[in-house]
PDB file of C-alpha atoms in Angstrom:
ATOM      1  CA  MET A  54    -162.758 -77.971 -59.839  1.00 80.00           C
ATOM      2  CA  GLU A  55    -161.024 -77.188 -63.074  1.00 86.00           C
ATOM      3  CA  THR A  56    -162.529 -77.936 -66.479  1.00 89.00           C
ATOM      4  CA  ARG A  57    -160.373 -81.052 -66.901  1.00 87.00           C
ATOM      5  CA  HIS A  58    -161.697 -82.425 -63.611  1.00 89.00           C
ATOM      6  CA  LYS A  59    -165.270 -81.963 -64.826  1.00 91.00           C
ATOM      7  CA  VAL A  60    -164.421 -83.658 -68.125  1.00 93.00           C
ATOM      8  CA  VAL A  61    -162.865 -86.589 -66.234  1.00 91.00           C
ATOM      9  CA  LEU A  62    -166.029 -86.988 -64.137  1.00 92.00           C
ATOM     10  CA  ALA A  63    -168.146 -86.798 -67.293  1.00 94.00           C
ATOM     11  CA  CYS A  64    -166.030 -89.546 -68.872  1.00 93.00           C
ATOM     12  CA  PHE A  65    -166.473 -91.688 -65.773  1.00 93.00           C
ATOM     13  CA  GLN A  66    -170.252 -91.223 -65.882  1.00 94.00           C
ATOM     14  CA  LEU A  67    -170.309 -92.057 -69.583  1.00 95.00           C
ATOM     15  CA  ASN A  68    -168.252 -95.166 -68.835  1.00 94.00           C
ATOM     16  CA  ILE A  69    -170.882 -96.373 -66.355  1.00 94.00           C
ATOM     17  CA  VAL A  70    -173.647 -95.845 -68.934  1.00 95.00           C
ATOM     18  CA  VAL A  71    -171.675 -97.760 -71.580  1.00 95.00           C
ATOM     19  CA  LEU A  72    -170.952-100.496 -69.027  1.00 94.00           C
ATOM     20  CA  ALA A  73    -174.638-100.906 -68.173  1.00 94.00           C
ATOM     21  CA  PHE A  74    -175.613-100.995 -71.844  1.00 95.00           C
ATOM     22  CA  GLY A  75    -172.871-103.502 -72.671  1.00 94.00           C
ATOM     23  CA  VAL A  76    -173.739-105.868 -69.839  1.00 92.00           C
ATOM     24  CA  ILE A  77    -177.502-105.743 -70.407  1.00 93.00           C
ATOM     25  CA  LYS A  78    -177.744-105.554 -74.187  1.00 92.00           C
ATOM     26  CA  LEU A  79    -174.460-107.000 -75.457  1.00 92.00           C
ATOM     27  CA  LYS A  80    -173.933-109.609 -72.689  1.00 91.00           C
ATOM     28  CA  TRP A  81    -170.497-108.271 -71.754  1.00 90.00           C
ATOM     29  CA  PHE A  82    -168.563-110.059 -69.044  1.00 89.00           C
ATOM     30  CA  ILE A  83    -165.168-109.779 -67.353  1.00 86.00           C
ATOM     31  CA  THR A  84    -163.022-109.384 -70.482  1.00 91.00           C
ATOM     32  CA  GLU A  85    -165.125-106.608 -71.988  1.00 93.00           C
ATOM     33  CA  ILE A  86    -165.573-104.819 -68.652  1.00 92.00           C
ATOM     34  CA  ALA A  87    -161.827-104.934 -67.966  1.00 91.00           C
ATOM     35  CA  GLY A  88    -161.122-103.554 -71.440  1.00 93.00           C
ATOM     36  CA  LEU A  89    -163.632-100.749 -70.930  1.00 93.00           C
ATOM     37  CA  PHE A  90    -162.055 -99.643 -67.655  1.00 91.00           C
ATOM     38  CA  THR A  91    -158.561 -99.907 -69.128  1.00 91.00           C
ATOM     39  CA  LEU A  92    -159.640 -97.592 -71.937  1.00 93.00           C
ATOM     40  CA  LEU A  93    -161.200 -95.241 -69.378  1.00 92.00           C
ATOM     41  CA  GLY A  94    -157.921 -95.119 -67.465  1.00 90.00           C
ATOM     42  CA  ILE A  95    -156.004 -94.164 -70.602  1.00 91.00           C
ATOM     43  CA  VAL A  96    -158.547 -91.476 -71.534  1.00 92.00           C
ATOM     44  CA  ILE A  97    -158.529 -90.017 -68.027  1.00 90.00           C
ATOM     45  CA  ALA A  98    -154.728 -89.939 -67.937  1.00 91.00           C
ATOM     46  CA  PHE A  99    -154.739 -88.067 -71.266  1.00 91.00           C
ATOM     47  CA  ILE A 100    -157.431 -85.591 -70.184  1.00 91.00           C
ATOM     48  CA  GLY A 101    -155.782 -85.116 -66.780  1.00 87.00           C
ATOM     49  CA  ARG A 102    -152.468 -84.372 -68.523  1.00 87.00           C
ATOM     50  CA  LEU A 103    -150.601 -87.071 -66.642  1.00 87.00           C
ATOM     51  CA  SER A 104    -147.301 -88.288 -67.961  1.00 88.00           C
ATOM     52  CA  ALA A 105    -146.904 -91.994 -68.673  1.00 87.00           C
ATOM     53  CA  GLY A 106    -144.906 -92.429 -65.451  1.00 89.00           C
ATOM     54  CA  ALA A 107    -147.447 -90.520 -63.366  1.00 89.00           C
ATOM     55  CA  ALA A 108    -150.310 -92.530 -64.864  1.00 88.00           C
ATOM     56  CA  VAL A 109    -148.579 -95.815 -64.070  1.00 88.00           C
ATOM     57  CA  ASN A 110    -147.808 -94.698 -60.501  1.00 89.00           C
ATOM     58  CA  ALA A 111    -151.416 -93.625 -59.999  1.00 85.00           C
ATOM     59  CA  PHE A 112    -152.597 -97.009 -61.273  1.00 84.00           C
ATOM     60  CA  LEU A 113    -150.211 -98.899 -58.981  1.00 84.00           C
ATOM     61  CA  LYS A 114    -151.283 -96.828 -55.999  1.00 83.00           C
ATOM     62  CA  GLY A 115    -154.938 -97.597 -56.690  1.00 78.00           C
ATOM     63  CA  ALA A 116    -154.281-101.286 -57.337  1.00 79.00           C
ATOM     64  CA  ALA A 117    -152.275-101.685 -54.133  1.00 76.00           C
ATOM     65  CA  GLY A 118    -155.405-101.386 -52.026  1.00 69.00           C
ATOM     66  CA  LEU A 119    -157.081-104.201 -53.957  1.00 71.00           C
ATOM     67  CA  ILE A 120    -154.275-106.761 -54.002  1.00 76.00           C
ATOM     68  CA  SER A 121    -155.180-108.364 -50.663  1.00 69.00           C
ATOM     69  CA  GLY A 122    -158.809-108.664 -51.718  1.00 67.00           C
ATOM     70  CA  SER A 123    -157.808-110.233 -55.026  1.00 73.00           C
ATOM     71  CA  LEU A 124    -155.654-112.829 -53.283  1.00 75.00           C
ATOM     72  CA  ILE A 125    -158.485-113.690 -50.911  1.00 71.00           C
ATOM     73  CA  ILE A 126    -160.879-114.096 -53.848  1.00 70.00           C
ATOM     74  CA  GLY A 127    -158.402-116.497 -55.463  1.00 76.00           C
ATOM     75  CA  VAL A 128    -157.979-118.575 -52.313  1.00 76.00           C
ATOM     76  CA  ALA A 129    -161.726-118.717 -51.623  1.00 70.00           C
ATOM     77  CA  ARG A 130    -162.433-119.770 -55.206  1.00 74.00           C
ATOM     78  CA  ALA A 131    -159.664-122.379 -55.028  1.00 80.00           C
ATOM     79  CA  ILE A 132    -161.386-124.004 -52.038  1.00 76.00           C
ATOM     80  CA  VAL A 133    -164.618-124.359 -54.003  1.00 72.00           C
ATOM     81  CA  VAL A 134    -162.788-125.708 -57.076  1.00 80.00           C
ATOM     82  CA  ILE A 135    -160.886-128.294 -55.020  1.00 83.00           C
ATOM     83  CA  LEU A 136    -164.054-129.488 -53.284  1.00 76.00           C
ATOM     84  CA  THR A 137    -165.912-129.702 -56.612  1.00 76.00           C
ATOM     85  CA  ASP A 138    -163.220-131.188 -58.869  1.00 83.00           C
ATOM     86  CA  GLY A 139    -162.104-133.557 -56.126  1.00 83.00           C
ATOM     87  CA  HIS A 140    -165.709-134.797 -55.883  1.00 78.00           C
ATOM     88  CA  VAL A 141    -165.670-134.065 -52.165  1.00 78.00           C
ATOM     89  CA  ILE A 142    -168.927-132.128 -52.437  1.00 70.00           C
ATOM     90  CA  ASP A 143    -170.553-135.065 -54.249  1.00 71.00           C
ATOM     91  CA  THR A 144    -169.579-137.400 -51.419  1.00 77.00           C
ATOM     92  CA  ILE A 145    -170.880-135.016 -48.785  1.00 71.00           C
ATOM     93  CA  LEU A 146    -174.168-134.540 -50.626  1.00 68.00           C
ATOM     94  CA  TYR A 147    -174.612-138.279 -51.201  1.00 72.00           C
ATOM     95  CA  HIS A 148    -174.326-139.017 -47.497  1.00 75.00           C
ATOM     96  CA  ALA A 149    -176.508-136.020 -46.652  1.00 67.00           C
ATOM     97  CA  SER A 150    -179.260-137.256 -48.977  1.00 68.00           C
ATOM     98  CA  ALA A 151    -178.974-140.755 -47.518  1.00 72.00           C
ATOM     99  CA  ALA A 152    -179.319-139.328 -44.022  1.00 71.00           C
ATOM    100  CA  ILE A 153    -182.567-137.463 -44.724  1.00 68.00           C
ATOM    101  CA  HIS A 154    -184.098-139.896 -47.216  1.00 66.00           C
ATOM    102  CA  HIS A 155    -186.274-141.693 -44.634  1.00 71.00           C
ATOM    103  CA  MET A 156    -187.308-138.583 -42.717  1.00 71.00           C
ATOM    104  CA  PRO A 157    -190.791-137.055 -42.998  1.00 74.00           C
ATOM    105  CA  PRO A 158    -190.837-134.230 -45.584  1.00 66.00           C
ATOM    106  CA  SER A 159    -191.253-131.577 -42.882  1.00 66.00           C
ATOM    107  CA  LEU A 160    -187.941-132.722 -41.362  1.00 71.00           C
ATOM    108  CA  SER A 161    -186.266-133.405 -44.712  1.00 69.00           C
ATOM    109  CA  VAL A 162    -186.750-129.754 -45.600  1.00 69.00           C
ATOM    110  CA  VAL A 163    -184.704-128.843 -42.511  1.00 72.00           C
ATOM    111  CA  GLY A 164    -181.839-130.976 -43.798  1.00 69.00           C
ATOM    112  CA  MET A 165    -182.103-129.377 -47.223  1.00 68.00           C
ATOM    113  CA  TYR A 166    -182.107-125.949 -45.604  1.00 69.00           C
ATOM    114  CA  LEU A 167    -178.794-126.791 -43.984  1.00 65.00           C
ATOM    115  CA  ALA A 168    -177.302-128.370 -47.132  1.00 61.00           C
ATOM    116  CA  LEU A 169    -176.994-125.045 -49.002  1.00 53.00           C
ATOM    117  CA  THR A 170    -176.096-126.667 -52.341  1.00 54.00           C
ATOM    118  CA  MET A 171    -178.298-126.308 -55.409  1.00 53.00           C
ATOM    119  CA  PRO A 172    -177.184-128.901 -58.014  1.00 55.00           C
ATOM    120  CA  ILE A 173    -178.877-131.848 -56.282  1.00 59.00           C
ATOM    121  CA  MET A 174    -181.774-129.922 -54.742  1.00 64.00           C
ATOM    122  CA  ALA A 175    -184.360-130.805 -57.424  1.00 64.00           C
ATOM    123  CA  GLN A 176    -183.584-134.515 -57.381  1.00 62.00           C
ATOM    124  CA  LEU A 177    -183.334-134.586 -53.603  1.00 67.00           C
ATOM    125  CA  ALA A 178    -186.640-132.722 -53.299  1.00 70.00           C
ATOM    126  CA  ASP A 179    -188.377-135.294 -55.531  1.00 69.00           C
ATOM    127  CA  LEU A 180    -186.804-138.143 -53.590  1.00 67.00           C
ATOM    128  CA  VAL A 181    -187.886-137.012 -50.125  1.00 68.00           C
ATOM    129  CA  GLY A 182    -191.287-135.564 -51.046  1.00 75.00           C
ATOM    130  CA  VAL A 183    -190.461-131.862 -50.845  1.00 78.00           C
ATOM    131  CA  THR A 184    -191.848-129.496 -53.484  1.00 79.00           C
ATOM    132  CA  ARG A 185    -189.254-128.000 -55.812  1.00 79.00           C
ATOM    133  CA  GLN A 186    -190.318-124.460 -54.949  1.00 83.00           C
ATOM    134  CA  THR A 187    -189.611-125.247 -51.319  1.00 83.00           C
ATOM    135  CA  ALA A 188    -186.196-126.590 -52.335  1.00 81.00           C
ATOM    136  CA  VAL A 189    -185.455-123.339 -54.177  1.00 81.00           C
ATOM    137  CA  LEU A 190    -186.644-121.381 -51.135  1.00 83.00           C
ATOM    138  CA  CYS A 191    -184.318-123.429 -48.918  1.00 81.00           C
ATOM    139  CA  PHE A 192    -181.360-122.677 -51.128  1.00 80.00           C
ATOM    140  CA  SER A 193    -182.162-119.011 -51.660  1.00 82.00           C
ATOM    141  CA  MET A 194    -182.578-118.238 -47.988  1.00 83.00           C
ATOM    142  CA  ALA A 195    -179.751-120.383 -46.607  1.00 80.00           C
ATOM    143  CA  ASP A 196    -177.233-119.428 -49.288  1.00 79.00           C
ATOM    144  CA  GLY A 197    -178.174-115.750 -49.198  1.00 83.00           C
ATOM    145  CA  ILE A 198    -177.669-115.583 -45.454  1.00 86.00           C
ATOM    146  CA  GLY A 199    -174.470-117.628 -45.561  1.00 82.00           C
ATOM    147  CA  ASN A 200    -172.868-115.326 -48.126  1.00 83.00           C
ATOM    148  CA  ILE A 201    -172.405-112.641 -45.471  1.00 86.00           C
ATOM    149  CA  ILE A 202    -170.496-114.860 -43.052  1.00 85.00           C
ATOM    150  CA  PHE A 203    -168.973-117.903 -44.819  1.00 82.00           C
ATOM    151  CA  PRO A 204    -165.286-117.345 -45.736  1.00 77.00           C
ATOM    152  CA  THR A 205    -165.788-119.285 -48.991  1.00 70.00           C
ATOM    153  CA  SER A 206    -167.764-116.333 -50.403  1.00 74.00           C
ATOM    154  CA  SER A 207    -165.068-114.614 -52.447  1.00 71.00           C
ATOM    155  CA  TYR A 208    -166.658-111.209 -52.963  1.00 75.00           C
ATOM    156  CA  PHE A 209    -167.609-111.055 -49.285  1.00 82.00           C
ATOM    157  CA  MET A 210    -164.047-111.811 -48.164  1.00 78.00           C
ATOM    158  CA  ALA A 211    -162.702-109.287 -50.678  1.00 76.00           C
ATOM    159  CA  GLY A 212    -165.041-106.648 -49.263  1.00 82.00           C
ATOM    160  CA  LEU A 213    -163.818-107.340 -45.729  1.00 84.00           C
ATOM    161  CA  ALA A 214    -160.198-107.188 -46.890  1.00 79.00           C
ATOM    162  CA  ILE A 215    -160.692-103.849 -48.653  1.00 77.00           C
ATOM    163  CA  ALA A 216    -162.477-102.464 -45.578  1.00 83.00           C
ATOM    164  CA  GLY A 217    -159.672-103.748 -43.341  1.00 83.00           C
ATOM    165  CA  ILE A 218    -162.007-105.844 -41.170  1.00 87.00           C
ATOM    166  CA  PRO A 219    -160.697-109.248 -39.988  1.00 87.00           C
ATOM    167  CA  TRP A 220    -163.134-112.079 -40.680  1.00 85.00           C
ATOM    168  CA  SER A 221    -163.020-113.224 -37.039  1.00 87.00           C
ATOM    169  CA  CYS A 222    -164.153-109.787 -35.820  1.00 91.00           C
ATOM    170  CA  TRP A 223    -166.916-109.652 -38.420  1.00 91.00           C
ATOM    171  CA  ALA A 224    -168.121-113.169 -37.601  1.00 89.00           C
ATOM    172  CA  LYS A 225    -168.178-112.438 -33.875  1.00 91.00           C
ATOM    173  CA  SER A 226    -170.216-109.274 -34.291  1.00 92.00           C
ATOM    174  CA  ILE A 227    -172.637-110.598 -36.932  1.00 92.00           C
ATOM    175  CA  LEU A 228    -173.213-114.116 -35.525  1.00 91.00           C
ATOM    176  CA  PRO A 229    -176.295-113.294 -33.359  1.00 92.00           C
ATOM    177  CA  PHE A 230    -177.940-111.597 -36.338  1.00 93.00           C
ATOM    178  CA  ILE A 231    -177.055-114.528 -38.624  1.00 90.00           C
ATOM    179  CA  LEU A 232    -178.500-117.078 -36.190  1.00 91.00           C
ATOM    180  CA  THR A 233    -181.701-115.037 -35.941  1.00 93.00           C
ATOM    181  CA  GLN A 234    -181.987-114.933 -39.725  1.00 91.00           C
ATOM    182  CA  TYR A 235    -181.395-118.677 -39.999  1.00 88.00           C
ATOM    183  CA  ALA A 236    -184.048-119.353 -37.362  1.00 90.00           C
ATOM    184  CA  ILE A 237    -186.615-117.204 -39.184  1.00 91.00           C
ATOM    185  CA  GLY A 238    -185.712-118.870 -42.468  1.00 88.00           C
ATOM    186  CA  LEU A 239    -186.055-122.312 -40.926  1.00 87.00           C
ATOM    187  CA  VAL A 240    -189.576-121.535 -39.742  1.00 89.00           C
ATOM    188  CA  ALA A 241    -190.400-120.192 -43.205  1.00 88.00           C
ATOM    189  CA  VAL A 242    -189.231-123.310 -45.075  1.00 85.00           C
ATOM    190  CA  ILE A 243    -191.034-125.649 -42.671  1.00 85.00           C
ATOM    191  CA  ALA A 244    -194.213-123.610 -43.182  1.00 88.00           C
ATOM    192  CA  ALA A 245    -193.683-123.723 -46.948  1.00 86.00           C
ATOM    193  CA  GLN A 246    -193.413-127.505 -46.879  1.00 82.00           C
ATOM    194  CA  LEU A 247    -196.472-127.925 -44.663  1.00 85.00           C
ATOM    195  CA  MET A 248    -198.555-125.831 -47.075  1.00 85.00           C
ATOM    196  CA  SER A 249    -197.075-127.603 -50.140  1.00 81.00           C
ATOM    197  CA  TYR A 250    -195.630-124.372 -51.471  1.00 80.00           C
ATOM    198  CA  GLY A 251    -195.679-124.162 -55.261  1.00 72.00           C
ATOM    199  CA  PRO A 252    -197.412-126.185 -57.963  1.00 67.00           C
ATOM    200  CA  PHE A 253    -194.420-128.501 -58.520  1.00 58.00           C
TER     201      PHE A 253
END
């Protein structure tokens, strides 16, 4: 490695440190992070002695591998926005709460485990006699597991796209593991409800 390569790596490491500080201490988000990496790109191009044309070509080459992932993120997010702004989710959750309202709490918690949606969890938990900590546990476990198989998870779909793995192949290979995780989680939330998990 030449000296300029070492300086470029040092700049990249410094960028990560500044990024961590900015996010933690200064509450940076997408705009600030994007600006930081844009500045890093300019600095690296200068240190690496790239011409303006070469720098732009290098950027385009790097961005090309991320375009498909970006499009998938947009589509996945659009699905969630349409369901939310169109009040489709509200309708689904209303009928779901009506369906489990008269069930015993130990069975209601199963329905909540399958619902996966947090905004109504507290109210639904109070309504059906499930502790709020159990409701949070339901959401945390079900949503966490679902994020590695549901195509509405934008960062997950972007990761598959960048890796070049079709979702159907991933789902087929991971499904037995996912079902096992869901089964273990289901036992856990039923046990949590039976022991009245949490003070609330």
